[in-house]
C-alpha positions as a printed NumPy array, in Angstrom:
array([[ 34.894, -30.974, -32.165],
       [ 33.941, -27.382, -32.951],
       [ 36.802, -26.089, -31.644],
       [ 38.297, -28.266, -34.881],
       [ 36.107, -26.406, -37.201],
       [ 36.129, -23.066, -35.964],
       [ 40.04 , -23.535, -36.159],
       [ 39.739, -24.303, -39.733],
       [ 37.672, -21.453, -40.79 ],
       [ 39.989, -19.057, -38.538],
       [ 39.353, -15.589, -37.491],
       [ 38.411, -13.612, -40.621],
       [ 35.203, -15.728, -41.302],
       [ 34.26 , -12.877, -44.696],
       [ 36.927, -15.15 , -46.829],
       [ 34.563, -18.291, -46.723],
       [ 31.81 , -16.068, -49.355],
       [ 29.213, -18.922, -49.511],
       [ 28.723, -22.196, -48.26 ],
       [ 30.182, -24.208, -51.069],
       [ 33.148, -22.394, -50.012],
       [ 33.392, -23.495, -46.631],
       [ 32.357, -27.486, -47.707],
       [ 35.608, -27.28 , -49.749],
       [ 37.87 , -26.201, -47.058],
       [ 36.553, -28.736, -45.148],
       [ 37.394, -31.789, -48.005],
       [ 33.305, -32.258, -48.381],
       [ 32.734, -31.057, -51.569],
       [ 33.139, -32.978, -54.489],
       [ 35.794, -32.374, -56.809],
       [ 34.865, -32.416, -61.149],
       [ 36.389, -35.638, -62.962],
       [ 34.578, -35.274, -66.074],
       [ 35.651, -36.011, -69.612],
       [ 34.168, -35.009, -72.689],
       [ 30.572, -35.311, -72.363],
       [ 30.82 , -37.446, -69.211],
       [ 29.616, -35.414, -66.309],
       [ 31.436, -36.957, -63.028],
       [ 32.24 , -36.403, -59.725],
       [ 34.988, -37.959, -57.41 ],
       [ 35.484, -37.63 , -53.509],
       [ 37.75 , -34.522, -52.392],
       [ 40.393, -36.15 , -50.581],
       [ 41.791, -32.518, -49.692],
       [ 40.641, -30.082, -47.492],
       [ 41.553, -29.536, -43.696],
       [ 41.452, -33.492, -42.791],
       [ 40.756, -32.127, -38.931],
       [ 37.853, -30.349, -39.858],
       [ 36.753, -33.196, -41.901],
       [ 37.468, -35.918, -38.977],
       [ 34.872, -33.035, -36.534],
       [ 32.402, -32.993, -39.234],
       [ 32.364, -37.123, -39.466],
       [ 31.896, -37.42 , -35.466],
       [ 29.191, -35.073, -35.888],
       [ 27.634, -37.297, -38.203],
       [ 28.066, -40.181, -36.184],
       [ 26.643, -39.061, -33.53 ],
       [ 23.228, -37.467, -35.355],
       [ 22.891, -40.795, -36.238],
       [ 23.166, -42.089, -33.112],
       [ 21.369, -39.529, -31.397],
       [ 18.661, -36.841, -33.523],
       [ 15.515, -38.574, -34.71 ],
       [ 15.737, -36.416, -37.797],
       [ 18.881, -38.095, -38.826],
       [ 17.861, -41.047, -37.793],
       [ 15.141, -40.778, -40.437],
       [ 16.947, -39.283, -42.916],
       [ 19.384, -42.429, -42.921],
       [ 16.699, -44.614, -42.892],
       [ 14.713, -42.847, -46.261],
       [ 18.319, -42.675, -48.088],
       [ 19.325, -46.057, -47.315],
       [ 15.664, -47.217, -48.51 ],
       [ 17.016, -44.95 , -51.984],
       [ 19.747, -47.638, -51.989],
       [ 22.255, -45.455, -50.439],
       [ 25.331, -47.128, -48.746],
       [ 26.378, -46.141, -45.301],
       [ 29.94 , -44.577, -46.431],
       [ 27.539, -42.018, -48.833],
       [ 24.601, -41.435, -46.753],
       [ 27.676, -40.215, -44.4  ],
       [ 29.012, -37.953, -46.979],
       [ 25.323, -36.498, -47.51 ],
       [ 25.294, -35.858, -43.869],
       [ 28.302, -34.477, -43.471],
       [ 27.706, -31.718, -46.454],
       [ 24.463, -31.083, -44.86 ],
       [ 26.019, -30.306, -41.451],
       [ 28.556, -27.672, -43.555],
       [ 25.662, -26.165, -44.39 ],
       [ 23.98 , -25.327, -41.093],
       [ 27.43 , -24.689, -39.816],
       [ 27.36 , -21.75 , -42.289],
       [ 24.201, -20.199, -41.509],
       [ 25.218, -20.562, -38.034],
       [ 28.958, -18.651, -38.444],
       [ 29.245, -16.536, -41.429],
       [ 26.034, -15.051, -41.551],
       [ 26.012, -11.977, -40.52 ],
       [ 23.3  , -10.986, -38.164],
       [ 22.323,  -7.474, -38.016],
       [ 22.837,  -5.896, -33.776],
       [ 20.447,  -3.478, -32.981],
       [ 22.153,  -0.186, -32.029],
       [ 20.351,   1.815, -29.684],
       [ 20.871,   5.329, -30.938],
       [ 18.082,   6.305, -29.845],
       [ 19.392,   6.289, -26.313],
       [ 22.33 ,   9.065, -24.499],
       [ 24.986,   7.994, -23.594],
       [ 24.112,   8.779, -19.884],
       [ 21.195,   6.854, -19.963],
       [ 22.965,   3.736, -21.856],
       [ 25.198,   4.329, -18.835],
       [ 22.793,   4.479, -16.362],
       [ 21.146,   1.122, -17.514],
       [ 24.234,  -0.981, -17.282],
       [ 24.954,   0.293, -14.175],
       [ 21.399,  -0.727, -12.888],
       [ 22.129,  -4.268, -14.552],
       [ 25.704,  -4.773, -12.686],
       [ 27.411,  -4.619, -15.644],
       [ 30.677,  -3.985, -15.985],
       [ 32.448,  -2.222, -18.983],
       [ 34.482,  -5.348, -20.098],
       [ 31.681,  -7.584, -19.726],
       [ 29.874,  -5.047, -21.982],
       [ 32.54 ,  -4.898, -24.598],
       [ 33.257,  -8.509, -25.106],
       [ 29.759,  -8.724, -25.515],
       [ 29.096,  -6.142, -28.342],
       [ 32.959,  -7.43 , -29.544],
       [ 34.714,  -3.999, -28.826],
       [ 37.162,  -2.302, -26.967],
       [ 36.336,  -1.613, -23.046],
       [ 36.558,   1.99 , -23.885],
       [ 34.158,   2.361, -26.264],
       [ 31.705,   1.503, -23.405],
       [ 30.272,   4.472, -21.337]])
């Protein structure tokens, strides 16, 4: 299932710039149908359908599974909600943690404070290796001292 949506976004994550973004590659957003002063909104039909098929499982199983979800369907469907829309909710919901999750960038600390003998010196104490290192920090092996 995530390896669906982690397809869909693809390796250079800094094209999806916010989260509405990513909800419309996935088909969750809604697309504008207005008319004159009519303000509407229809279901996207487009999007990457296998991203879209991850994000309904997910769904299905929240509501299966997570007590917050649970409750969630529960208040919306009080709201007079039907299942096939309390889904949709869900689903742009889940887009939306998925975003924090992979395209926010999260600052790593760089210890400059350190030598490089002494950064050395640590890993070695740890039994760590220099590739371990590296695919760790996301770098080349020989960046690593």
């Amino acid at each position: 299932v995530s390896a669906d949506l982690l397809i869909s976004i693809g390796d250079n994550p800094e094209r999806i710039h916010s989260e509405a973004a990513l909800a419309h590659l996935c088909g969750v957003a809604p697309l504008p149908a207005s008319s004159g002063r009519t303000n509407r909104h229809r279901l996207n039909r487009g999007g990457d359908r296998r991203a879209n098929s991850a994000l309904y499982r997910i769904a299905m199983v929240r509501m299966k599974c997570d007590q917050r979800t649970r409750e969630y369907v529960a208040r919306r469907t009080e709201e007079g909600l039907s299942k096939r829309e309390i889904i949709r909710c869900l689903k742009r919901a889940i887009v939306r943690e998925i975003y924090r999750v992979i395209c926010t960038r999260r600052s790593t600390p760089q210890p400059r404070d350190l030598r490089r003998d002494e950064l050395k010196e640590l890993r070695i104490a740890k039994h760590l290796t220099q590739v371990v290192v590296a695919k760790h920090l996301g770098c080349a092996p020989a960046r690593i001292s």
